[in-house]
Tab-separated table of C-alpha atoms and ligand atoms in Angstrom:
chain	number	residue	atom	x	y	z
A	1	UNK	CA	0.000	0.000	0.000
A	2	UNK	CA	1.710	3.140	-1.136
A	3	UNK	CA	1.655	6.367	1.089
A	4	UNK	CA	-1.132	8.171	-0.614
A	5	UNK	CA	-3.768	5.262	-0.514
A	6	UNK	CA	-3.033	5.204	3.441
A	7	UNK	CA	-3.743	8.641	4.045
A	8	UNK	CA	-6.595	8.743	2.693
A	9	UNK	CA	-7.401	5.753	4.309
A	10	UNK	CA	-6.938	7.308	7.378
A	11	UNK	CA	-8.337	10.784	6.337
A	12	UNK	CA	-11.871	8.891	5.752
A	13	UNK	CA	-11.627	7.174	8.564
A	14	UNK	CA	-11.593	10.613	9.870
A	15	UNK	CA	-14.700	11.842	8.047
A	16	UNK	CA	-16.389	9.072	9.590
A	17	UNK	CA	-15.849	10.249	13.164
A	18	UNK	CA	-15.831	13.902	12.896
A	19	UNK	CA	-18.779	13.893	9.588
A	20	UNK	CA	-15.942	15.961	7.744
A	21	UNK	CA	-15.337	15.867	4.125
A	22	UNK	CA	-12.139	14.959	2.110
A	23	UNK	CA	-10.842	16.528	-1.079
A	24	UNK	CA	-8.792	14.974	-3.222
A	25	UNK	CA	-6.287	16.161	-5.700
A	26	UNK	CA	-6.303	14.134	-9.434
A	27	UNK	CA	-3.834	11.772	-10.572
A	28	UNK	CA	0.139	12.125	-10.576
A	29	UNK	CA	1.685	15.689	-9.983
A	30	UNK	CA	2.148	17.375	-13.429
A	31	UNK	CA	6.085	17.091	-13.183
A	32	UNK	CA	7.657	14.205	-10.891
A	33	UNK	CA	10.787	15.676	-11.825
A	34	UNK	CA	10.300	18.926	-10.624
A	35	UNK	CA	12.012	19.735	-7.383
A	36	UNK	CA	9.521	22.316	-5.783
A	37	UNK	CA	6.267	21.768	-6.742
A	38	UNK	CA	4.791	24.431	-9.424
A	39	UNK	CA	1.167	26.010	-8.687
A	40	UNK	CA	-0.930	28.032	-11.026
A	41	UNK	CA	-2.813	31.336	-10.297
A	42	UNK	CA	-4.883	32.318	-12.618
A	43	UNK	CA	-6.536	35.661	-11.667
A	44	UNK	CA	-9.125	37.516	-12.903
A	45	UNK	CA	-8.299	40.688	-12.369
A	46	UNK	CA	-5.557	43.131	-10.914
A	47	UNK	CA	-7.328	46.241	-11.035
A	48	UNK	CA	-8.856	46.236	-7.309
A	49	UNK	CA	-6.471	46.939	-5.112
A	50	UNK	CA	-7.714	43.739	-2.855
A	51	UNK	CA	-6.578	41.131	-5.936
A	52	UNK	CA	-2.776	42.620	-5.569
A	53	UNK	CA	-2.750	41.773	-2.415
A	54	UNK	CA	-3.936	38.527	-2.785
A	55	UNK	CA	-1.638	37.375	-5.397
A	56	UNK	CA	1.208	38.698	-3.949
A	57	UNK	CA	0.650	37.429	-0.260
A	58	UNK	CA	-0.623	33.792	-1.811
A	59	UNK	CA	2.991	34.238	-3.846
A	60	UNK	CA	5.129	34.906	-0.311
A	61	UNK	CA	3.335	31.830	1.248
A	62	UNK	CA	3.293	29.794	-1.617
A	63	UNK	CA	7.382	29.888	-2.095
A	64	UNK	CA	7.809	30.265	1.440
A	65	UNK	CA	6.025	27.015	1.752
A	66	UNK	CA	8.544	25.065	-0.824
A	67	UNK	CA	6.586	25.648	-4.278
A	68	UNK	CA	6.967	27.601	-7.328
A	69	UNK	CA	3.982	29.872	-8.716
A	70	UNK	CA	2.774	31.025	-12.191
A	71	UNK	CA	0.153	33.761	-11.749
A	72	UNK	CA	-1.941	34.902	-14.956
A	73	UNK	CA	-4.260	37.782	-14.901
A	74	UNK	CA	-7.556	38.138	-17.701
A	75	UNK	CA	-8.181	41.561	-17.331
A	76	UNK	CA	-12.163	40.891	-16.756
A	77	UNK	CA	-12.506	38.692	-20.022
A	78	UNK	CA	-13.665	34.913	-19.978
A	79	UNK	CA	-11.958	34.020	-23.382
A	80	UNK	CA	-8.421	35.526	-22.120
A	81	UNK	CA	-8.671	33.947	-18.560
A	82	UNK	CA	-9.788	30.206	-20.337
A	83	UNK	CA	-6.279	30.691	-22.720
A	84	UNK	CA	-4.122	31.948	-19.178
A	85	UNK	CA	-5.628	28.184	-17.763
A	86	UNK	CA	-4.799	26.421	-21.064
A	87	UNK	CA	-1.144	27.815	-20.658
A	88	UNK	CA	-0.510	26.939	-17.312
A	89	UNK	CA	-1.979	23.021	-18.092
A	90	UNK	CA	0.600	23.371	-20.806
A	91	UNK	CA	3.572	24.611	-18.119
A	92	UNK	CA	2.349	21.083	-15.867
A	93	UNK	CA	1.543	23.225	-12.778
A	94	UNK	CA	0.907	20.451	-10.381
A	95	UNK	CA	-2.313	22.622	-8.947
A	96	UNK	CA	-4.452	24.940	-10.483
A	97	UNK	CA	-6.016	27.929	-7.957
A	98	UNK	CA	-8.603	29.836	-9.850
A	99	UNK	CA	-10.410	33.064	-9.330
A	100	UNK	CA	-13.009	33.280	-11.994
A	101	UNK	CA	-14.674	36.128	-13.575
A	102	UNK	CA	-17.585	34.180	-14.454
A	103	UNK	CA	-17.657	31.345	-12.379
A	104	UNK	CA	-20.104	29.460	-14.853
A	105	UNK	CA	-17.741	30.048	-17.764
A	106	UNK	CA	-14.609	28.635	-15.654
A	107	UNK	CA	-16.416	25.452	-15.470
A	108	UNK	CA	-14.331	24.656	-18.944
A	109	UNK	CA	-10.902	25.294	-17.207
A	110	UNK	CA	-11.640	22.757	-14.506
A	111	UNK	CA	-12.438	20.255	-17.051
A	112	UNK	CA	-9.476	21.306	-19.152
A	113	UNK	CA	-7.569	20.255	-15.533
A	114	UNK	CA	-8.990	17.382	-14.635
A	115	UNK	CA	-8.258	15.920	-18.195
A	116	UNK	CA	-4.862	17.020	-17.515
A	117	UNK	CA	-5.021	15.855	-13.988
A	118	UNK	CA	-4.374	18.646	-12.164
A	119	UNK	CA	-6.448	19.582	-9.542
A	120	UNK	CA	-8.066	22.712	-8.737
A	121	UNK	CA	-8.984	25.153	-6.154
A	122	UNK	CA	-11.115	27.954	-6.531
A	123	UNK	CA	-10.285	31.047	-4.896
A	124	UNK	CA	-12.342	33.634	-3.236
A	125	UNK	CA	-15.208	32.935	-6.334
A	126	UNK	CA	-17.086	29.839	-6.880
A	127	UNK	CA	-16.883	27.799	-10.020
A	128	UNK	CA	-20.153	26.303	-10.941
A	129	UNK	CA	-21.161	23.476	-12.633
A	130	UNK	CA	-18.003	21.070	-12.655
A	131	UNK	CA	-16.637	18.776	-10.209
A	132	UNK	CA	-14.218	20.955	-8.601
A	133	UNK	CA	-11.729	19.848	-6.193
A	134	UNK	CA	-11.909	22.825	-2.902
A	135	UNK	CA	-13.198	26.168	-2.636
A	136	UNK	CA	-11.880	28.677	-0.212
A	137	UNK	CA	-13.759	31.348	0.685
A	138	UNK	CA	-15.299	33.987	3.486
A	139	UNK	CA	-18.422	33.529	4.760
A	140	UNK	CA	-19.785	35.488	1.922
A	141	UNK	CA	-23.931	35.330	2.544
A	142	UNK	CA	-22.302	36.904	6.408
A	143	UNK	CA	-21.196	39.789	4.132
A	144	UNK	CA	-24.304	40.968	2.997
A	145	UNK	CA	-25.835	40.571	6.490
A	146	UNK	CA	-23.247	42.717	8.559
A	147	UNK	CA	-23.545	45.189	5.662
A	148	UNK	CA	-27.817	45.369	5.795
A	149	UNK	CA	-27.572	45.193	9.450
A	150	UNK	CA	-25.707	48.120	9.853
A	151	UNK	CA	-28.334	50.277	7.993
A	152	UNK	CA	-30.780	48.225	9.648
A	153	UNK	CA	-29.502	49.550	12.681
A	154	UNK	CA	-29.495	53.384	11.712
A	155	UNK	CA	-33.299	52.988	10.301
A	156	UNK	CA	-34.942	56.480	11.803
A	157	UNK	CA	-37.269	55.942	14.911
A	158	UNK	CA	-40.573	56.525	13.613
A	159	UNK	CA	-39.492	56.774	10.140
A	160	UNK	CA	-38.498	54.518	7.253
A	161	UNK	CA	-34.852	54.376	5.293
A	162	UNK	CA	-35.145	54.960	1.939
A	163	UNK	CA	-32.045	52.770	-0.196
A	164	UNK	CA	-30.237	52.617	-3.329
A	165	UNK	CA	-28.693	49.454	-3.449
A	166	UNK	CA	-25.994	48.635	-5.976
A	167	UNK	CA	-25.124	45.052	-6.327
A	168	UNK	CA	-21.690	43.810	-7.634
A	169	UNK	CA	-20.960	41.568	-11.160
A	170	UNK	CA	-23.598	39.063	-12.129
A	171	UNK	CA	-21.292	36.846	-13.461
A	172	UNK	CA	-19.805	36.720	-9.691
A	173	UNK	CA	-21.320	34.105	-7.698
A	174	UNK	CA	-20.478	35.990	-4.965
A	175	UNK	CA	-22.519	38.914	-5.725
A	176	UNK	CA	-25.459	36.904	-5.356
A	177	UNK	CA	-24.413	35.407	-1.651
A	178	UNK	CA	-23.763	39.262	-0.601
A	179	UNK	CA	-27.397	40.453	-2.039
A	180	UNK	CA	-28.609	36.764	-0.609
A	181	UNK	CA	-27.452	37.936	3.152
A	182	UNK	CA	-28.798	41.661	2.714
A	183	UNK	CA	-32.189	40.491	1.596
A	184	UNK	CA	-32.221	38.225	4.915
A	185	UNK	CA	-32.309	41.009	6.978
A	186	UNK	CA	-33.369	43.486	4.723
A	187	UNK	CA	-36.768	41.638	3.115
A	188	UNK	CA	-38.646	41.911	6.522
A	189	UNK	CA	-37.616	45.648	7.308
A	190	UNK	CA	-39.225	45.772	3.769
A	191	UNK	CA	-42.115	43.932	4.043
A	192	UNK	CA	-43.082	45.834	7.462
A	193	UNK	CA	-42.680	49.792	5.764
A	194	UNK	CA	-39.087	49.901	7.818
A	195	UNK	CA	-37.361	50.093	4.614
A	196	UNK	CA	-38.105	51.100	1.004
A	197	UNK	CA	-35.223	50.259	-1.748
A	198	UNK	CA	-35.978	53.464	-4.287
A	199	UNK	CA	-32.947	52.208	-7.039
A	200	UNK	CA	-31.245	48.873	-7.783
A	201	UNK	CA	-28.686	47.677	-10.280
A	202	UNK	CA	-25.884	45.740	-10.595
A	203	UNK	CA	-22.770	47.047	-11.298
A	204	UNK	CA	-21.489	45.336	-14.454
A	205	UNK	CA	-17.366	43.690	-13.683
A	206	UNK	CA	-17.925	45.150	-9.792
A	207	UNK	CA	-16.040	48.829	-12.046
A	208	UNK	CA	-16.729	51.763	-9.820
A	209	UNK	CA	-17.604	53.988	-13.241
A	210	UNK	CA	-20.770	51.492	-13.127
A	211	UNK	CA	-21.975	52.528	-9.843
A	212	UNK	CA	-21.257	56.097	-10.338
A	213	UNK	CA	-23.731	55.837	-13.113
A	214	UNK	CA	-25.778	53.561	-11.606
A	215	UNK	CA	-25.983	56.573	-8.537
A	216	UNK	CA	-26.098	59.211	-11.041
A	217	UNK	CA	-28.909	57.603	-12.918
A	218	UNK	CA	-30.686	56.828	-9.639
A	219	UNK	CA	-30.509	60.629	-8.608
A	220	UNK	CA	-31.882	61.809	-11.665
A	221	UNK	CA	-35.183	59.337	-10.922
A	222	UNK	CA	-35.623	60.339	-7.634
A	223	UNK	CA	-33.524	63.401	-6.513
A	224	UNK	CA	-31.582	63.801	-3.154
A	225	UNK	CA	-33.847	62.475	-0.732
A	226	UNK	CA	-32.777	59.278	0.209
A	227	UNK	CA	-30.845	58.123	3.273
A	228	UNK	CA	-28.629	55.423	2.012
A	229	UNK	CA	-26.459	53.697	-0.762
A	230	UNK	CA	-25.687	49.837	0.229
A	231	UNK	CA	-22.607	49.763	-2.335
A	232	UNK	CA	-21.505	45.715	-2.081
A	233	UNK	CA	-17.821	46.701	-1.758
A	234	UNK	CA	-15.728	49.353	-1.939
A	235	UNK	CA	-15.045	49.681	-5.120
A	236	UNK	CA	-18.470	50.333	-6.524
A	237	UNK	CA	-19.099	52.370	-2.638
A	238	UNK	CA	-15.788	54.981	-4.531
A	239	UNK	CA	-17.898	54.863	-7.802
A	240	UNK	CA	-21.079	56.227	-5.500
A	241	UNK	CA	-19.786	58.215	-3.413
A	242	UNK	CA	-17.901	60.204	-6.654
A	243	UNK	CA	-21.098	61.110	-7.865
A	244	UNK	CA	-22.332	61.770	-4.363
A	245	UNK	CA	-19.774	64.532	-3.869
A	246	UNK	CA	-20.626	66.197	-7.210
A	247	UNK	CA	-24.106	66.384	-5.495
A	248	UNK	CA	-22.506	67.906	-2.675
A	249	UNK	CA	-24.242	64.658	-0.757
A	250	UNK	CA	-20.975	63.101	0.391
A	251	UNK	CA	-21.040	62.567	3.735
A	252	UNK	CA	-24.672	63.272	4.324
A	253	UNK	CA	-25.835	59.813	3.037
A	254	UNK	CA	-24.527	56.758	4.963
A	255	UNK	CA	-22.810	54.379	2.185
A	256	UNK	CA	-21.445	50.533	2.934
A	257	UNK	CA	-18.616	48.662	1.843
A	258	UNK	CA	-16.670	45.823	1.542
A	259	UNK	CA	-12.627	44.500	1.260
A	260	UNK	CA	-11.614	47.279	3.804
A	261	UNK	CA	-9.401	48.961	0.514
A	262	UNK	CA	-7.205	52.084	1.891
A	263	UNK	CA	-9.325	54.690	-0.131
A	264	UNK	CA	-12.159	53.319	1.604
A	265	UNK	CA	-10.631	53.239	5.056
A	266	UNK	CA	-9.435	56.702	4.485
A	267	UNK	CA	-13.361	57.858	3.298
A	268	UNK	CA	-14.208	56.088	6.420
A	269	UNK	CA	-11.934	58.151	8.930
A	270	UNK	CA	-13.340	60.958	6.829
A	271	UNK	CA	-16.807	60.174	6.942
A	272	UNK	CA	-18.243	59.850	3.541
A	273	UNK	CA	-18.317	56.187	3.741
A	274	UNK	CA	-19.780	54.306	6.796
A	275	UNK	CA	-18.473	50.910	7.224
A	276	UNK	CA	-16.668	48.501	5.291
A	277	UNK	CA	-16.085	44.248	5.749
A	278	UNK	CA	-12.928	43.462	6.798
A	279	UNK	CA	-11.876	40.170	4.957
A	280	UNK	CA	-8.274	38.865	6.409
A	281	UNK	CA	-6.266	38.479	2.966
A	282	UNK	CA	-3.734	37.335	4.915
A	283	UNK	CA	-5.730	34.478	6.156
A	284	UNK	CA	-7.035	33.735	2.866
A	285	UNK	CA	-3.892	33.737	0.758
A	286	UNK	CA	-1.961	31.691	3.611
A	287	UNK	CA	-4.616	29.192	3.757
A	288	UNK	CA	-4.769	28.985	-0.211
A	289	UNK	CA	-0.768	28.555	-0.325
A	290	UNK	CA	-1.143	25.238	2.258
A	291	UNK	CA	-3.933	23.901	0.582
A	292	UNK	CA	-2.866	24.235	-3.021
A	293	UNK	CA	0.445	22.497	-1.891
A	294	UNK	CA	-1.747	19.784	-0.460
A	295	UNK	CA	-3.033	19.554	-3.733
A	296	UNK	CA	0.019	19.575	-5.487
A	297	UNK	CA	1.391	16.804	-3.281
A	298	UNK	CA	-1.561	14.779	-4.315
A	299	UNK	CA	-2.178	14.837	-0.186
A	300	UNK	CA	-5.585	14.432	0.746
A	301	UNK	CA	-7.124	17.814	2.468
A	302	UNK	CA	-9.900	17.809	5.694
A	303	UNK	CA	-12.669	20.687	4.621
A	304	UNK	CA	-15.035	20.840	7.497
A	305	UNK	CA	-18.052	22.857	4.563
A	306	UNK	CA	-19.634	21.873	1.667
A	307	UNK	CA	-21.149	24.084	-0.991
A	308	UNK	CA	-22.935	22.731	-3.701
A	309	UNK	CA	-21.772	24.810	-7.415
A	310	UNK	CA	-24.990	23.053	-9.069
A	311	UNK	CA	-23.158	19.858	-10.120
A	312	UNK	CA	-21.694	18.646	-6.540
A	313	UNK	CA	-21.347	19.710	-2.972
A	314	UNK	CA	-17.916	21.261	-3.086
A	315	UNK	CA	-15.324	20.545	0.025
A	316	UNK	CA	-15.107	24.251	1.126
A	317	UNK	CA	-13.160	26.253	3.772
A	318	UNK	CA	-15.439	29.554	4.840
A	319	UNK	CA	-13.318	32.114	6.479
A	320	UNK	CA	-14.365	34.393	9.501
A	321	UNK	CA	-15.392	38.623	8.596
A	322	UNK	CA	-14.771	41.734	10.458
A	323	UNK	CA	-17.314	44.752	10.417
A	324	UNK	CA	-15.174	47.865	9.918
A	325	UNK	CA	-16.856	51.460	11.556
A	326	UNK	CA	-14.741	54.662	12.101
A	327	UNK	CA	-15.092	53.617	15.614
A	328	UNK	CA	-13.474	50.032	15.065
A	329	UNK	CA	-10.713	51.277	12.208
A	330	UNK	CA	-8.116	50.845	14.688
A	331	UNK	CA	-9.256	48.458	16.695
A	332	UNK	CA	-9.261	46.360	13.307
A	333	UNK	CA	-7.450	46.923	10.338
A	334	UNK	CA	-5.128	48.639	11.972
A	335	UNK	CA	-4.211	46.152	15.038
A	336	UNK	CA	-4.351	43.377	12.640
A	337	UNK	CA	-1.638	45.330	10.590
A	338	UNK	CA	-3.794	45.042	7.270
A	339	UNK	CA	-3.560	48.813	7.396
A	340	UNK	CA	-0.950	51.544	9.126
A	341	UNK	CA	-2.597	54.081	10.940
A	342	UNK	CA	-0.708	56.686	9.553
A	343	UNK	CA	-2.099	56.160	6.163
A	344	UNK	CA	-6.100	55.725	7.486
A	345	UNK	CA	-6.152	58.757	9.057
A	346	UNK	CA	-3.257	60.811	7.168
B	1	LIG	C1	-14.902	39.592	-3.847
B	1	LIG	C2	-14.848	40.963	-3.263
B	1	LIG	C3	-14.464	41.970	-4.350
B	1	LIG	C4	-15.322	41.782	-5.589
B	1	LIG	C5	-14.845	42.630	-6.737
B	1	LIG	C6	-15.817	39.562	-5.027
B	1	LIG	O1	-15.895	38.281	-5.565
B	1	LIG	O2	-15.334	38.660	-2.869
B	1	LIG	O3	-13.938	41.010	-2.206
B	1	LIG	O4	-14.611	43.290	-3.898
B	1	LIG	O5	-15.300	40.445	-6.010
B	1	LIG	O6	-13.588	42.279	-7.158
């Protein structure tokens, strides 16, 4: 019995105990005669300021860890990020990590690596439809709660709150979780008069131009009085509150967040925007780099979720959120030294 066929032996003898669930890589590592195993990143973007993070802390941890990494980025396009997959196949990465742009489109590059036998993790964003390997994420339907409940919390006594809310890409799964976790708090506030949405779009790619029109658009339907813009991160919460200040609103309407960027810190120690989600990057990317190794080493890995992507209930790893005020800027972002205080509140 070779080594592999043991642990996972053992690993499911695991999941019977403890009801966890195993993922496992595919066949033989791309390149046996590689010394450090080689991993693929294949990105969809660069232009937030979140996804250069990410690739460059999943980088540090990846090599720190022993392994090589190739990252690709699609600049937004489906056709561009299914040839940056194709390449790295061809370069025998021995495990693919994936953030999609459309996560239904990216479906193709997992079966593209499973014919190669290379396994796959997807990153941040959920690919649907395929029998993917792992999914790492945040808790991303907790997202759209802490962001509703703040508002939810700042609805007038006596009065109602009246919303714009600007949703992020709809080729994003996650979009859909964050509007999935507003609506649970936000559909009853609605249903009893509490609440009253006056605008909603989505914000085509999550670009901040989109929300600014989407804002712009919504002003010129139904003028300045409204109390609140639920932006779904802080990109698109830039794009809004842009057109807010050529209103000469900024700062009067409360605006939410997401990704806890350094522009939006700053707006936050400023006051124009009200809150933002911390999401640990550092966690994410660290816990991407060990699992992706796992992967490459053909070593089975111990999720303790599930999330079902419409073909199969994907092994998944949900990481914990932080709820960012100008109160708790410090006591977050800053202590966890995702931001220097110097720069927040320059
Ligand atoms: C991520 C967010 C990000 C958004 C736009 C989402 O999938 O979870 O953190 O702000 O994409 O890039």
């Amino acid at each position: 019995m070779n080594v592999r066929v043991l642990l996972v032996i053992v690993s499911c003898a695991l999941s019977v105990v403890t009801g966890l669930v195993i993922a496992r890589g595919g066949s033989t590592a791309g390149s046996s005669m590689r010394q450090r195993p080689l991993i693929g990143l294949s990105m969809d973007t660069l232009k937030e300021e979140r996804w250069q993070i990410d690739r460059d802390l999943f980088t540090k941890a990846t090599q720190n860890a022993g392994a090589d990494v190739l990252v690709q980025s699609a600049n937004s396009n489906d056709t561009v990020q299914l040839q940056n997959v194709e390449s790295l196949i061809t370069q025998k990465v021995d495990a693919l990590v994936i953030i999609p742009h459309d996560g239904a489109a990216m479906s193709k590059a997992v079966d593209l690596a499973h014919q190669a036998g290379i396994p796959v993790l997807s990153y941040d964003r959920l690919i649907t439809g395929c029998d993917l390997d792992l999914y790492l994420t945040f808790d991303n339907v907790k997202v759209g709660e802490l962001q509703a409940r703040f508002l939810a919390d700042r609805i007038p006594q006596d009065g109602k709150l009246r919303l714009i809310r600007i949703y992020g890409a709809k080729t994003d799964n996650n979009a859909r979780l964050f509007k999935q976790g507003q609506d649970n708090i936000l559909n009853p506030l609605i249903a009893a008069g509490k609440v009253e949405v006056l605008f909603e779009d989505w914000a085509e790619d999550w670009k901040p131009e989109n929300a600014k029109k989407i804002t712009n658009a919504a002003i010129t339907k139904i003028g300045p009085n409204f109390d609140a813009i639920l932006a779904s991160n802080d990109g698109t919460a830039g794009g809004a509150i842009q057109a807010l200040t050529e209103e000469g609103l900024a700062g009067k309407i409360t605006v939410t967040g997401q990704d806890a960027d350094l522009a939006a810190c700053q707006r936050i120690a400023q006051g124009t925007q009200a809150m933002t989600v911390y999401k640990p990057i550092q966690s994410i990317a660290t816990k991407a780099a060990e699992l992706a190794l796992k992967l490459a080493r053909r070593k089975p890995v111990v999720a303790r979720d599930t999330v079902h992507n419409g073909r199969i209930d994907v092994p998944s790893v949900l990481l914990g959120i932080v709820s960012v005020t100008k109160q708790s800027l410090r006591d977050t972002v800053v202590k966890d030294g995702f931001r220097k205080e110097i720069e927040v509140f320059q």
